[in-house]
Amino acid sequence: AQSVAQPEDQVNVAEGNPLTVKCTYSVSGNPYLFWYVQYPNRGLQFLLKYITGDNLVKGSYGFEAEFNKSQTSFHLKKPSALVSDSALYFCAVRGMDSSYKLIFGSGTRLLVRP
Amino acid sequence: DVKVTQSSRYLVKRTGEKVFLECVQDMDHENMFWYRQDPGLGLRLIYFSYDVKMKEKGDIPEGYSVSREKKERFSLILESASTNQTSMYLCASHRFRQGESSYNSPLHFGNGTRLTVT
């Protein structure tokens, strides 16, 4: 069965420093992986998705994600954090049934301090 | 850009009431989904629909039903609201394409409806 895990409930980083939000996955077959961001009282916004063969995927707002097949990880990264990046981040994997549903991790709250 | 609109941002209902949450998408997407979001649990799938009048149960369908009479509209119904249904409800849509590209395309979410049942 497909699943993702986000091991950190919260990540704290100073503005200007690099950030990493961790995600590990378990899939049968090809991994279809996604990152979303949620600002307070809003829905989820798509950030980026894994593209087969690309170990570093670039997405919106300067975010990127590093895919590592041997470690079954898809960590979200940004070279220089902004206070406005503070939000809730979700990693997701596509289910392999015919529903095309996404299976989400529990979320990681990113807090960027000035 | 895909627009998914949920009719209410905030709702307060009483225990036992019948509650309707409405969702409309403007991109002619085939697939639509209802999730609920709770702290520490992420998003869990309640129901989904892959066509008009078609519906399938997700992971937590108990206490809910859905309706899809038109392609653009997907409604979530709480037949008799209970306090444990207090949550954030998120609607999403997805375009179906033949082959791998359907697996590779994201869901598009509305802004959510925060429902409180008292």
CSV table of C-alpha atoms in Angstrom, one decimal, chain A residues 4-98:
chain,number,residue,atom,x,y,z
A,4,VAL,CA,4.1,8.8,3.1
A,5,ALA,CA,5.6,9.8,6.5
A,6,GLN,CA,6.6,13.3,7.6
A,7,PRO,CA,8.6,12.6,10.8
A,8,GLU,CA,8.7,16.2,12.0
A,9,ASP,CA,5.6,18.0,13.3
A,10,GLN,CA,7.4,21.3,13.2
A,11,VAL,CA,10.6,22.8,11.7
A,12,ASN,CA,12.1,26.0,12.9
A,13,VAL,CA,14.5,28.0,10.8
A,14,ALA,CA,15.9,31.5,10.8
A,15,GLU,CA,15.2,33.8,7.8
A,16,GLY,CA,17.9,33.5,5.2
A,17,ASN,CA,18.9,30.0,6.2
A,18,PRO,CA,18.3,26.9,4.1
A,19,LEU,CA,15.3,24.8,5.1
A,20,THR,CA,14.5,21.1,4.7
A,21,VAL,CA,11.1,19.5,5.3
A,22,LYS,CA,11.4,15.7,5.3
A,23,CYS,CA,9.2,13.1,3.7
A,24,THR,CA,9.7,9.4,3.2
A,25,TYR,CA,7.5,7.2,1.1
A,26,SER,CA,6.5,3.6,0.6
A,27,VAL,CA,5.1,2.6,-2.8
A,28,SER,CA,4.6,-0.4,-5.0
A,29,GLY,CA,5.5,0.6,-8.5
A,30,ASN,CA,6.4,4.1,-9.7
A,31,PRO,CA,6.4,6.8,-7.1
A,32,TYR,CA,4.1,9.7,-7.9
A,33,LEU,CA,5.0,12.2,-5.3
A,34,PHE,CA,3.7,15.8,-4.6
A,35,TRP,CA,4.3,18.6,-2.1
A,36,TYR,CA,1.6,21.1,-1.1
A,37,VAL,CA,1.5,24.1,1.1
A,38,GLN,CA,-1.3,25.4,3.2
A,39,TYR,CA,-1.5,29.0,4.6
A,40,PRO,CA,-3.8,29.7,7.6
A,41,ASN,CA,-7.5,29.1,6.8
A,42,ARG,CA,-6.8,28.3,3.2
A,43,GLY,CA,-6.9,25.2,1.0
A,44,LEU,CA,-3.8,23.4,-0.3
A,45,GLN,CA,-1.7,24.9,-3.0
A,46,PHE,CA,0.4,22.6,-5.2
A,47,LEU,CA,4.1,23.3,-5.0
A,48,LEU,CA,5.8,20.6,-7.0
A,49,LYS,CA,5.7,17.0,-8.2
A,50,TYR,CA,8.3,14.3,-8.8
A,51,ILE,CA,9.2,13.8,-12.4
A,52,THR,CA,10.7,10.4,-13.3
A,53,GLY,CA,14.4,10.6,-13.8
A,54,ASP,CA,14.9,14.0,-12.1
A,55,ASN,CA,16.5,13.8,-8.7
A,56,LEU,CA,16.1,17.5,-8.1
A,57,VAL,CA,12.7,18.9,-8.9
A,58,LYS,CA,12.0,22.7,-9.0
A,59,GLY,CA,8.7,24.1,-8.0
A,60,SER,CA,6.9,27.3,-7.1
A,61,TYR,CA,8.1,30.1,-4.7
A,62,GLY,CA,11.8,28.9,-5.0
A,63,PHE,CA,11.1,25.5,-3.5
A,64,GLU,CA,12.7,22.3,-4.8
A,65,ALA,CA,12.6,18.7,-3.7
A,66,GLU,CA,15.3,16.1,-3.7
A,67,PHE,CA,14.3,12.6,-4.7
A,68,ASN,CA,16.4,9.7,-3.3
A,69,LYS,CA,15.3,6.3,-4.4
A,70,SER,CA,17.6,4.3,-2.1
A,71,GLN,CA,16.4,6.2,0.9
A,72,THR,CA,12.8,6.4,-0.3
A,73,SER,CA,12.8,10.1,0.5
A,74,PHE,CA,11.4,13.2,-1.2
A,75,HIS,CA,12.6,16.1,1.0
A,76,LEU,CA,11.4,19.6,0.3
A,77,LYS,CA,14.1,22.2,0.3
A,78,LYS,CA,14.7,25.9,-0.1
A,79,PRO,CA,18.2,27.6,-0.2
A,80,SER,CA,17.1,30.7,1.7
A,81,ALA,CA,13.9,30.8,3.9
A,82,LEU,CA,11.5,33.7,4.1
A,83,VAL,CA,9.2,34.6,7.0
A,84,SER,CA,6.4,34.3,4.5
A,85,ASP,CA,7.3,30.7,3.9
A,86,SER,CA,5.8,29.9,7.4
A,87,ALA,CA,2.9,27.5,6.7
A,88,LEU,CA,1.9,23.9,6.9
A,89,TYR,CA,3.5,21.6,4.3
A,90,PHE,CA,2.1,18.3,3.2
A,91,CYS,CA,3.8,15.5,1.3
A,92,ALA,CA,1.5,13.2,-0.7
A,93,VAL,CA,1.7,10.1,-2.9
A,94,ARG,CA,-0.7,9.0,-5.5
A,95,GLY,CA,-2.7,5.8,-4.7
A,96,MET,CA,-2.4,3.1,-7.3
A,97,ASP,CA,-6.1,2.3,-7.6
A,98,SER,CA,-8.3,3.8,-10.2
